[in-house]
mmCIF file of C-alpha atoms in Angstrom:
data_model
loop_
_atom_site.group_PDB
_atom_site.id
_atom_site.type_symbol
_atom_site.label_atom_id
_atom_site.label_comp_id
_atom_site.label_asym_id
_atom_site.label_seq_id
_atom_site.Cartn_x
_atom_site.Cartn_y
_atom_site.Cartn_z
ATOM 1 C CA MET A 1018 0.000 0.000 0.000
ATOM 2 C CA PRO A 1019 1.516 3.238 -1.013
ATOM 3 C CA ASP A 1020 2.428 5.787 1.478
ATOM 4 C CA GLU A 1021 0.057 8.697 2.225
ATOM 5 C CA PRO A 1022 0.948 11.909 0.312
ATOM 6 C CA VAL A 1023 2.857 14.304 2.341
ATOM 7 C CA GLU A 1024 1.621 17.931 2.484
ATOM 8 C CA PRO A 1025 4.250 20.280 1.118
ATOM 9 C CA PRO A 1026 5.632 22.750 3.570
ATOM 10 C CA PHE A 1027 4.446 25.717 1.360
ATOM 11 C CA PRO A 1028 1.515 26.256 -1.045
ATOM 12 C CA ILE A 1029 1.984 25.256 -4.634
ATOM 13 C CA THR A 1030 0.641 27.706 -7.267
ATOM 14 C CA THR A 1031 -0.555 26.656 -10.680
ATOM 15 C CA GLY A 1032 0.328 29.931 -12.490
ATOM 16 C CA THR A 1033 3.546 30.869 -14.178
ATOM 17 C CA PRO A 1034 6.424 30.197 -11.936
ATOM 18 C CA PRO A 1035 8.315 33.253 -10.815
ATOM 19 C CA PRO A 1036 11.594 33.794 -12.474
ATOM 20 C CA LYS A 1037 14.643 32.624 -10.842
ATOM 21 C CA ALA A 1038 16.837 35.073 -9.142
ATOM 22 C CA ASP A 1039 19.543 34.797 -11.730
ATOM 23 C CA GLN A 1040 17.101 34.832 -14.740
ATOM 24 C CA PRO A 1041 16.482 38.255 -16.441
ATOM 25 C CA ARG A 1042 12.967 39.671 -16.454
ATOM 26 C CA VAL A 1043 11.214 39.621 -19.834
ATOM 27 C CA GLU A 1044 9.252 42.803 -20.759
ATOM 28 C CA THR A 1045 5.825 42.244 -22.328
ATOM 29 C CA THR A 1046 5.741 45.679 -24.074
ATOM 30 C CA PRO A 1047 5.961 45.192 -27.871
ATOM 31 C CA PRO A 1048 9.027 46.560 -29.537
ATOM 32 C CA PRO A 1049 8.847 49.962 -31.235
ATOM 33 C CA GLY A 1050 7.253 49.964 -34.689
ATOM 34 C CA GLU A 1051 4.812 47.143 -34.060
ATOM 35 C CA PRO A 1052 1.076 48.062 -33.841
ATOM 36 C CA VAL A 1053 -0.672 47.863 -30.587
ATOM 37 C CA ALA A 1054 -4.049 46.192 -30.692
ATOM 38 C CA VAL A 1055 -6.617 48.647 -29.320
ATOM 39 C CA THR A 1056 -10.274 47.865 -29.028
ATOM 40 C CA ALA A 1057 -12.223 50.922 -30.483
ATOM 41 C CA ALA A 1058 -15.300 52.212 -28.687
ATOM 42 C CA GLU A 1059 -18.557 52.053 -30.683
ATOM 43 C CA SER A 1060 -19.426 55.484 -32.389
ATOM 44 C CA PRO A 1061 -22.810 57.073 -31.451
ATOM 45 C CA LEU A 1062 -23.327 58.028 -35.142
ATOM 46 C CA LYS A 1063 -23.357 54.367 -36.061
ATOM 47 C CA ARG A 1064 -26.381 53.827 -33.857
ATOM 48 C CA PHE A 1065 -28.398 56.611 -35.566
ATOM 49 C CA LEU A 1066 -27.215 55.965 -39.135
ATOM 50 C CA PRO A 1067 -30.263 53.830 -40.065
ATOM 51 C CA PHE A 1068 -32.583 56.558 -38.780
ATOM 52 C CA ILE A 1069 -30.737 59.253 -40.794
ATOM 53 C CA ILE A 1070 -30.919 57.193 -43.976
ATOM 54 C CA GLY A 1071 -34.598 56.511 -43.421
ATOM 55 C CA PHE A 1072 -35.348 60.203 -42.832
ATOM 56 C CA GLY A 1073 -33.514 61.136 -46.058
ATOM 57 C CA VAL A 1074 -35.520 58.611 -48.058
ATOM 58 C CA VAL A 1075 -38.800 59.929 -46.631
ATOM 59 C CA LEU A 1076 -37.802 63.534 -47.396
ATOM 60 C CA LEU A 1077 -36.869 62.576 -50.950
ATOM 61 C CA LEU A 1078 -40.237 60.900 -51.442
ATOM 62 C CA ILE A 1079 -42.058 63.987 -50.147
ATOM 63 C CA LEU A 1080 -40.173 66.249 -52.566
ATOM 64 C CA LEU A 1081 -40.858 63.862 -55.421
ATOM 65 C CA VAL A 1082 -44.582 63.873 -54.714
ATOM 66 C CA ALA A 1083 -44.755 67.670 -54.249
ATOM 67 C CA LYS A 1084 -42.690 68.635 -57.279
ATOM 68 C CA VAL A 1085 -43.451 65.923 -59.820
ATOM 69 C CA ILE A 1086 -46.568 63.926 -59.065
ATOM 70 C CA LEU A 1087 -48.967 66.496 -57.575
ATOM 71 C CA PRO A 1088 -48.443 69.144 -60.319
ATOM 72 C CA ARG A 1089 -49.642 66.609 -62.876
ATOM 73 C CA PHE A 1090 -53.017 66.428 -61.177
ATOM 74 C CA GLN A 1091 -53.335 70.172 -60.580
ATOM 75 C CA LYS A 1092 -54.888 72.550 -63.112
ATOM 76 C CA PRO A 1093 -52.339 74.862 -64.726
ATOM 77 C CA LYS A 1094 -52.401 78.380 -63.314
ATOM 78 C CA THR A 1095 -54.076 80.817 -65.645
ATOM 79 C CA PRO A 1096 -51.790 83.813 -66.297
ATOM 80 C CA ASP A 1097 -53.090 87.242 -65.398
ATOM 81 C CA VAL A 1098 -54.748 88.983 -68.328
ATOM 82 C CA ILE A 1099 -53.189 92.331 -69.217
ATOM 83 C CA SER A 1100 -55.584 94.878 -70.702
ATOM 84 C CA LEU A 1101 -54.189 97.754 -72.763
ATOM 85 C CA THR A 1102 -55.882 100.707 -74.446
ATOM 86 C CA TYR A 1103 -54.589 102.085 -77.737
ATOM 87 C CA TRP A 1104 -55.572 105.522 -79.031
ATOM 88 C CA GLY A 1105 -55.303 105.863 -82.796
ATOM 89 C CA LEU A 1106 -56.197 108.582 -85.263
ATOM 90 C CA TRP A 1107 -56.361 107.457 -88.872
ATOM 91 C CA GLU A 1108 -56.657 103.682 -89.024
ATOM 92 C CA PRO A 1109 -60.195 102.225 -89.052
ATOM 93 C CA GLU A 1110 -61.080 99.733 -86.345
ATOM 94 C CA ASN A 1111 -61.512 96.770 -88.712
ATOM 95 C CA LEU A 1112 -57.913 97.180 -89.905
ATOM 96 C CA ILE A 1113 -56.418 97.448 -86.417
ATOM 97 C CA THR A 1114 -58.557 94.560 -85.152
ATOM 98 C CA GLN A 1115 -56.850 92.198 -87.596
ATOM 99 C CA ILE A 1116 -53.433 93.302 -86.353
ATOM 100 C CA ILE A 1117 -54.480 92.890 -82.718
ATOM 101 C CA ASP A 1118 -55.841 89.390 -83.409
ATOM 102 C CA ASP A 1119 -52.528 88.341 -84.960
ATOM 103 C CA TYR A 1120 -50.681 89.748 -81.965
ATOM 104 C CA ARG A 1121 -52.895 87.865 -79.509
ATOM 105 C CA LYS A 1122 -52.098 84.562 -81.186
ATOM 106 C CA VAL A 1123 -48.570 85.007 -79.865
ATOM 107 C CA HIS A 1124 -49.584 86.789 -76.633
ATOM 108 C CA PRO A 1125 -52.976 85.343 -75.599
ATOM 109 C CA ASP A 1126 -52.770 86.879 -72.122
ATOM 110 C CA ILE A 1127 -52.812 90.442 -73.510
ATOM 111 C CA THR A 1128 -55.941 92.221 -74.706
ATOM 112 C CA ILE A 1129 -55.827 95.520 -76.588
ATOM 113 C CA GLN A 1130 -58.779 97.853 -76.968
ATOM 114 C CA TYR A 1131 -58.431 100.179 -79.936
ATOM 115 C CA VAL A 1132 -60.134 103.567 -79.708
ATOM 116 C CA ARG A 1133 -60.077 105.791 -82.764
ATOM 117 C CA GLN A 1134 -59.820 109.431 -81.762
ATOM 118 C CA SER A 1135 -60.732 112.584 -83.629
ATOM 119 C CA PRO A 1136 -57.730 114.713 -84.633
ATOM 120 C CA LYS A 1137 -59.569 117.799 -83.392
ATOM 121 C CA ASP A 1138 -58.187 118.881 -80.004
ATOM 122 C CA TYR A 1139 -56.448 115.511 -79.736
ATOM 123 C CA ARG A 1140 -53.418 116.831 -77.863
ATOM 124 C CA GLU A 1141 -55.554 118.625 -75.287
ATOM 125 C CA ARG A 1142 -57.678 115.542 -74.653
ATOM 126 C CA LEU A 1143 -54.602 113.343 -74.438
ATOM 127 C CA GLN A 1144 -52.837 115.582 -71.922
ATOM 128 C CA SER A 1145 -55.963 115.936 -69.802
ATOM 129 C CA SER A 1146 -56.541 112.189 -69.766
ATOM 130 C CA LEU A 1147 -52.934 111.440 -68.830
ATOM 131 C CA ALA A 1148 -52.980 114.046 -66.060
ATOM 132 C CA LYS A 1149 -56.006 112.329 -64.503
ATOM 133 C CA GLY A 1150 -54.352 108.922 -64.653
ATOM 134 C CA GLU A 1151 -56.969 107.750 -67.140
ATOM 135 C CA GLY A 1152 -54.865 107.999 -70.264
ATOM 136 C CA PRO A 1153 -54.262 105.262 -72.837
ATOM 137 C CA ASP A 1154 -51.373 102.817 -72.579
ATOM 138 C CA ILE A 1155 -50.437 103.198 -76.248
ATOM 139 C CA PHE A 1156 -51.035 106.384 -78.193
ATOM 140 C CA ARG A 1157 -49.830 108.533 -81.062
ATOM 141 C CA TRP A 1158 -48.066 111.798 -80.380
ATOM 142 C CA HIS A 1159 -46.490 114.445 -82.559
ATOM 143 C CA ASN A 1160 -42.723 114.762 -82.587
ATOM 144 C CA THR A 1161 -42.986 118.294 -81.162
ATOM 145 C CA TRP A 1162 -44.828 117.107 -78.024
ATOM 146 C CA LEU A 1163 -41.954 115.362 -76.248
ATOM 147 C CA SER A 1164 -41.308 118.168 -73.769
ATOM 148 C CA MET A 1165 -45.020 118.301 -72.902
ATOM 149 C CA LEU A 1166 -45.479 114.540 -72.457
ATOM 150 C CA LYS A 1167 -42.100 113.364 -71.161
ATOM 151 C CA ASN A 1168 -43.374 112.853 -67.597
ATOM 152 C CA ASP A 1169 -46.067 110.485 -68.875
ATOM 153 C CA LEU A 1170 -43.929 108.506 -71.328
ATOM 154 C CA ALA A 1171 -42.109 105.244 -70.639
ATOM 155 C CA PRO A 1172 -38.722 104.578 -72.267
ATOM 156 C CA VAL A 1173 -38.652 102.224 -75.226
ATOM 157 C CA PRO A 1174 -37.450 98.829 -73.872
ATOM 158 C CA ASN A 1175 -34.286 97.352 -75.334
ATOM 159 C CA GLU A 1176 -36.289 94.284 -76.354
ATOM 160 C CA ALA A 1177 -38.137 96.487 -78.852
ATOM 161 C CA TYR A 1178 -35.248 98.650 -80.034
ATOM 162 C CA SER A 1179 -31.770 98.909 -78.610
ATOM 163 C CA GLY A 1180 -29.938 102.203 -78.908
ATOM 164 C CA GLY A 1181 -27.721 101.002 -81.741
ATOM 165 C CA GLU A 1182 -30.616 99.392 -83.593
ATOM 166 C CA PHE A 1183 -32.721 102.549 -83.311
ATOM 167 C CA ASP A 1184 -29.936 104.664 -84.808
ATOM 168 C CA THR A 1185 -29.565 102.201 -87.679
ATOM 169 C CA VAL A 1186 -33.249 101.896 -88.574
ATOM 170 C CA PHE A 1187 -34.330 105.549 -88.340
ATOM 171 C CA PHE A 1188 -32.973 108.824 -89.647
ATOM 172 C CA PRO A 1189 -30.951 111.018 -87.255
ATOM 173 C CA ILE A 1190 -33.803 113.534 -87.026
ATOM 174 C CA ALA A 1191 -35.921 110.837 -85.366
ATOM 175 C CA LYS A 1192 -33.396 110.505 -82.554
ATOM 176 C CA LYS A 1193 -33.506 114.252 -82.002
ATOM 177 C CA ASP A 1194 -37.282 114.178 -81.656
ATOM 178 C CA VAL A 1195 -37.693 111.200 -79.288
ATOM 179 C CA TYR A 1196 -34.379 111.024 -77.393
ATOM 180 C CA ILE A 1197 -33.977 112.617 -73.983
ATOM 181 C CA SER A 1198 -31.988 111.850 -70.816
ATOM 182 C CA GLY A 1199 -30.291 108.842 -72.399
ATOM 183 C CA SER A 1200 -33.491 107.046 -73.473
ATOM 184 C CA TYR A 1201 -35.886 106.870 -76.407
ATOM 185 C CA PHE A 1202 -39.500 107.674 -75.583
ATOM 186 C CA GLY A 1203 -41.261 106.843 -78.821
ATOM 187 C CA ILE A 1204 -41.055 104.884 -82.057
ATOM 188 C CA PRO A 1205 -41.521 106.814 -85.321
ATOM 189 C CA LEU A 1206 -44.459 105.531 -87.352
ATOM 190 C CA GLU A 1207 -44.509 107.876 -90.305
ATOM 191 C CA PHE A 1208 -43.184 111.113 -91.752
ATOM 192 C CA ASP A 1209 -45.886 113.510 -92.896
ATOM 193 C CA ALA A 1210 -44.655 116.769 -94.401
ATOM 194 C CA LEU A 1211 -46.694 119.725 -95.576
ATOM 195 C CA ALA A 1212 -48.377 119.477 -98.954
ATOM 196 C CA LEU A 1213 -50.100 122.002 -101.195
ATOM 197 C CA TYR A 1214 -53.853 121.371 -101.458
ATOM 198 C CA ILE A 1215 -55.459 122.515 -104.722
ATOM 199 C CA ASN A 1216 -59.184 122.787 -105.446
ATOM 200 C CA GLU A 1217 -59.324 121.270 -108.923
ATOM 201 C CA ASP A 1218 -62.706 122.762 -109.817
ATOM 202 C CA ILE A 1219 -61.602 126.318 -108.996
ATOM 203 C CA PHE A 1220 -58.441 125.903 -111.053
ATOM 204 C CA ALA A 1221 -60.486 124.440 -113.913
ATOM 205 C CA GLN A 1222 -62.621 127.599 -113.904
ATOM 206 C CA ASN A 1223 -59.388 129.574 -114.420
ATOM 207 C CA PRO A 1224 -57.648 127.652 -117.224
ATOM 208 C CA ASP A 1225 -54.757 130.091 -117.462
ATOM 209 C CA THR A 1226 -53.881 129.422 -113.816
ATOM 210 C CA LYS A 1227 -51.291 126.726 -113.191
ATOM 211 C CA VAL A 1228 -50.229 125.035 -110.003
ATOM 212 C CA PRO A 1229 -47.671 127.362 -108.360
ATOM 213 C CA THR A 1230 -44.063 126.251 -108.106
ATOM 214 C CA THR A 1231 -42.528 129.226 -106.225
ATOM 215 C CA TRP A 1232 -43.620 131.329 -103.255
ATOM 216 C CA ASP A 1233 -43.998 134.445 -105.394
ATOM 217 C CA ASN A 1234 -46.085 132.519 -107.912
ATOM 218 C CA PHE A 1235 -48.148 131.107 -105.049
ATOM 219 C CA ARG A 1236 -48.854 134.625 -103.776
ATOM 220 C CA GLN A 1237 -49.901 135.884 -107.217
ATOM 221 C CA ILE A 1238 -52.282 132.984 -107.846
ATOM 222 C CA ALA A 1239 -53.771 133.313 -104.361
ATOM 223 C CA PHE A 1240 -54.569 136.961 -105.057
ATOM 224 C CA LYS A 1241 -56.100 136.081 -108.427
ATOM 225 C CA LEU A 1242 -58.367 133.322 -107.080
ATOM 226 C CA THR A 1243 -59.704 135.408 -104.184
ATOM 227 C CA GLN A 1244 -63.367 136.418 -104.422
ATOM 228 C CA ARG A 1245 -65.062 139.343 -102.631
ATOM 229 C CA ASP A 1246 -68.622 140.544 -102.287
ATOM 230 C CA ASN A 1247 -69.987 144.015 -103.046
ATOM 231 C CA ARG A 1248 -68.738 145.301 -99.711
ATOM 232 C CA GLY A 1249 -65.235 144.018 -100.346
ATOM 233 C CA GLN A 1250 -65.515 141.195 -97.831
ATOM 234 C CA ILE A 1251 -63.692 138.010 -98.763
ATOM 235 C CA THR A 1252 -66.082 135.194 -99.609
ATOM 236 C CA ARG A 1253 -63.424 132.824 -100.935
ATOM 237 C CA GLY A 1254 -59.795 133.031 -99.972
ATOM 238 C CA GLY A 1255 -57.175 132.406 -102.603
ATOM 239 C CA ALA A 1256 -54.946 130.694 -100.022
ATOM 240 C CA ALA A 1257 -55.272 130.085 -96.293
ATOM 241 C CA MET A 1258 -52.231 132.117 -95.269
ATOM 242 C CA GLY A 1259 -51.270 135.126 -93.173
ATOM 243 C CA THR A 1260 -53.091 134.586 -89.859
ATOM 244 C CA THR A 1261 -52.689 132.360 -86.814
ATOM 245 C CA ASN A 1262 -56.191 132.010 -85.380
ATOM 246 C CA ASN A 1263 -57.773 130.230 -88.359
ATOM 247 C CA VAL A 1264 -54.853 128.681 -90.266
ATOM 248 C CA ASP A 1265 -54.174 125.105 -89.249
ATOM 249 C CA HIS A 1266 -50.460 124.287 -88.963
ATOM 250 C CA PHE A 1267 -49.431 127.929 -89.299
ATOM 251 C CA SER A 1268 -46.326 127.242 -87.193
ATOM 252 C CA ASP A 1269 -45.295 124.427 -89.534
ATOM 253 C CA ILE A 1270 -45.847 126.700 -92.525
ATOM 254 C CA LEU A 1271 -43.735 129.457 -90.981
ATOM 255 C CA GLY A 1272 -41.013 126.979 -90.091
ATOM 256 C CA LEU A 1273 -40.940 125.712 -93.662
ATOM 257 C CA MET A 1274 -40.703 129.232 -95.078
ATOM 258 C CA ILE A 1275 -37.913 130.181 -92.656
ATOM 259 C CA LEU A 1276 -35.871 127.087 -93.461
ATOM 260 C CA GLN A 1277 -36.329 127.501 -97.205
ATOM 261 C CA ASN A 1278 -35.198 131.105 -96.808
ATOM 262 C CA GLY A 1279 -32.005 129.910 -95.117
ATOM 263 C CA GLY A 1280 -32.989 131.002 -91.619
ATOM 264 C CA ASP A 1281 -32.935 129.382 -88.203
ATOM 265 C CA PRO A 1282 -36.287 129.311 -86.350
ATOM 266 C CA GLY A 1283 -34.342 129.461 -83.097
ATOM 267 C CA LYS A 1284 -32.923 132.880 -84.017
ATOM 268 C CA PRO A 1285 -35.969 135.099 -84.614
ATOM 269 C CA GLY A 1286 -33.894 138.271 -84.901
ATOM 270 C CA GLU A 1287 -32.079 137.243 -88.067
ATOM 271 C CA GLU A 1288 -33.016 138.891 -91.355
ATOM 272 C CA THR A 1289 -33.815 135.564 -92.997
ATOM 273 C CA VAL A 1290 -36.363 134.846 -90.273
ATOM 274 C CA THR A 1291 -38.032 138.257 -90.166
ATOM 275 C CA ALA A 1292 -38.285 138.317 -93.972
ATOM 276 C CA ALA A 1293 -40.165 135.008 -93.960
ATOM 277 C CA LEU A 1294 -42.532 136.253 -91.247
ATOM 278 C CA LYS A 1295 -43.239 139.436 -93.188
ATOM 279 C CA PHE A 1296 -43.940 137.494 -96.377
ATOM 280 C CA TYR A 1297 -46.407 135.274 -94.519
ATOM 281 C CA THR A 1298 -48.441 138.224 -93.231
ATOM 282 C CA LEU A 1299 -48.702 139.794 -96.712
ATOM 283 C CA PHE A 1300 -51.512 137.376 -97.592
ATOM 284 C CA SER A 1301 -53.830 138.840 -94.959
ATOM 285 C CA LYS A 1302 -52.555 142.387 -94.400
ATOM 286 C CA GLN A 1303 -51.616 143.610 -97.867
ATOM 287 C CA ASP A 1304 -53.019 141.274 -100.512
ATOM 288 C CA ARG A 1305 -56.118 140.395 -98.501
ATOM 289 C CA SER A 1306 -56.198 136.918 -99.994
ATOM 290 C CA TRP A 1307 -57.249 135.582 -96.601
ATOM 291 C CA SER A 1308 -59.168 136.930 -93.624
ATOM 292 C CA GLU A 1309 -59.616 136.149 -89.959
ATOM 293 C CA ALA A 1310 -63.364 136.251 -90.603
ATOM 294 C CA LEU A 1311 -63.189 133.091 -92.715
ATOM 295 C CA PRO A 1312 -63.680 129.621 -91.204
ATOM 296 C CA ASN A 1313 -60.841 127.431 -90.071
ATOM 297 C CA SER A 1314 -58.567 126.714 -93.045
ATOM 298 C CA THR A 1315 -59.370 122.995 -93.289
ATOM 299 C CA LEU A 1316 -63.103 123.578 -93.078
ATOM 300 C CA ALA A 1317 -62.843 126.504 -95.498
ATOM 301 C CA PHE A 1318 -61.034 124.351 -98.049
ATOM 302 C CA ALA A 1319 -63.497 121.474 -97.604
ATOM 303 C CA THR A 1320 -66.459 123.801 -98.222
ATOM 304 C CA GLY A 1321 -64.923 125.616 -101.196
ATOM 305 C CA LYS A 1322 -64.098 128.831 -99.309
ATOM 306 C CA ALA A 1323 -60.356 128.456 -99.888
ATOM 307 C CA ALA A 1324 -58.762 127.663 -103.250
ATOM 308 C CA MET A 1325 -55.445 126.523 -101.754
ATOM 309 C CA MET A 1326 -53.979 125.612 -98.402
ATOM 310 C CA LEU A 1327 -50.864 124.031 -96.910
ATOM 311 C CA ALA A 1328 -51.391 121.077 -94.572
ATOM 312 C CA PRO A 1329 -50.168 117.539 -93.836
ATOM 313 C CA SER A 1330 -51.532 114.714 -95.952
ATOM 314 C CA TRP A 1331 -53.680 113.338 -93.132
ATOM 315 C CA ARG A 1332 -55.958 116.353 -93.438
ATOM 316 C CA ALA A 1333 -57.214 114.781 -96.664
ATOM 317 C CA ILE A 1334 -59.058 112.179 -94.570
ATOM 318 C CA GLU A 1335 -60.848 114.900 -92.648
ATOM 319 C CA ILE A 1336 -61.691 116.790 -95.845
ATOM 320 C CA ASN A 1337 -63.153 113.671 -97.456
ATOM 321 C CA GLN A 1338 -65.315 113.126 -94.403
ATOM 322 C CA GLN A 1339 -66.569 116.710 -94.481
ATOM 323 C CA ASN A 1340 -67.139 116.844 -98.232
ATOM 324 C CA PRO A 1341 -66.817 113.525 -100.105
ATOM 325 C CA LYS A 1342 -67.634 115.237 -103.430
ATOM 326 C CA LEU A 1343 -64.831 117.793 -103.258
ATOM 327 C CA ASN A 1344 -62.421 117.499 -106.186
ATOM 328 C CA PHE A 1345 -58.927 118.254 -104.910
ATOM 329 C CA LYS A 1346 -55.308 117.158 -105.268
ATOM 330 C CA LEU A 1347 -52.126 117.354 -103.233
ATOM 331 C CA TYR A 1348 -48.764 118.568 -104.518
ATOM 332 C CA PRO A 1349 -45.350 118.488 -102.822
ATOM 333 C CA VAL A 1350 -44.003 121.736 -101.444
#
């Protein structure tokens, strides 16, 4: 029978035996240059990443529905209708209506109401209407009215005419008439100079009388065609000249005479200007070919009370309306 185990005099450990006294101690720190294994802590962002991705997907779906899907089921927004009023003078409504209809095919959201105005007192009515804030959006105006209307005019947009394009299309005189403070305030539509109106029937009754070609000849024929009653009162003027109260466009006539005489209307003291003014007054003061007692020159010509007159070509429309049977012609001045 084996002997009983003997208890050792000291406890026996099962771990790593301690090094001997003469054995060097081994360091467990890794040598320089070798990586140290470190256990990283879990990032908080990683926990919420699924929620962030889910929120982004939901937001994307909302935008897709709002911007793409819903608009397909909504009725398109009707653009605001812009209403404009256009004041004209010569063109009949049926002609302008065709132009407006063609314009609306391209711009269906714009309506234009055309109103044909009478040339009589047109400027006064236009200024009064604009001053009240009731004026038209589009209207005709004479090239001499810029200073009177400039506060009520809008500059021509570059989309219609740029500065360089305007100078290329129109004559330099047009720029002078519509250009102010670096902008254009109108678009020229036509050039209407003075013309000599002749009553053909009166000239036919005087076969030796020809259409005048000079101012002196014009004065002589005007004197010859003038008729007076037994008291010496003029019943038919030879030419509507010499006064200001009943001669339409007298300022234009004077300006023409001054320029043809080599004068400058802006220098009234020059001999060339005063000579033209004196010649103009001869028709009423000396020759008595015209009188202040006669009707307005256009009406007088339309009713056969003036054999000749100077006026723009558009007056022919008014004369035809007043007397469709009048036989007359226009000649260049």
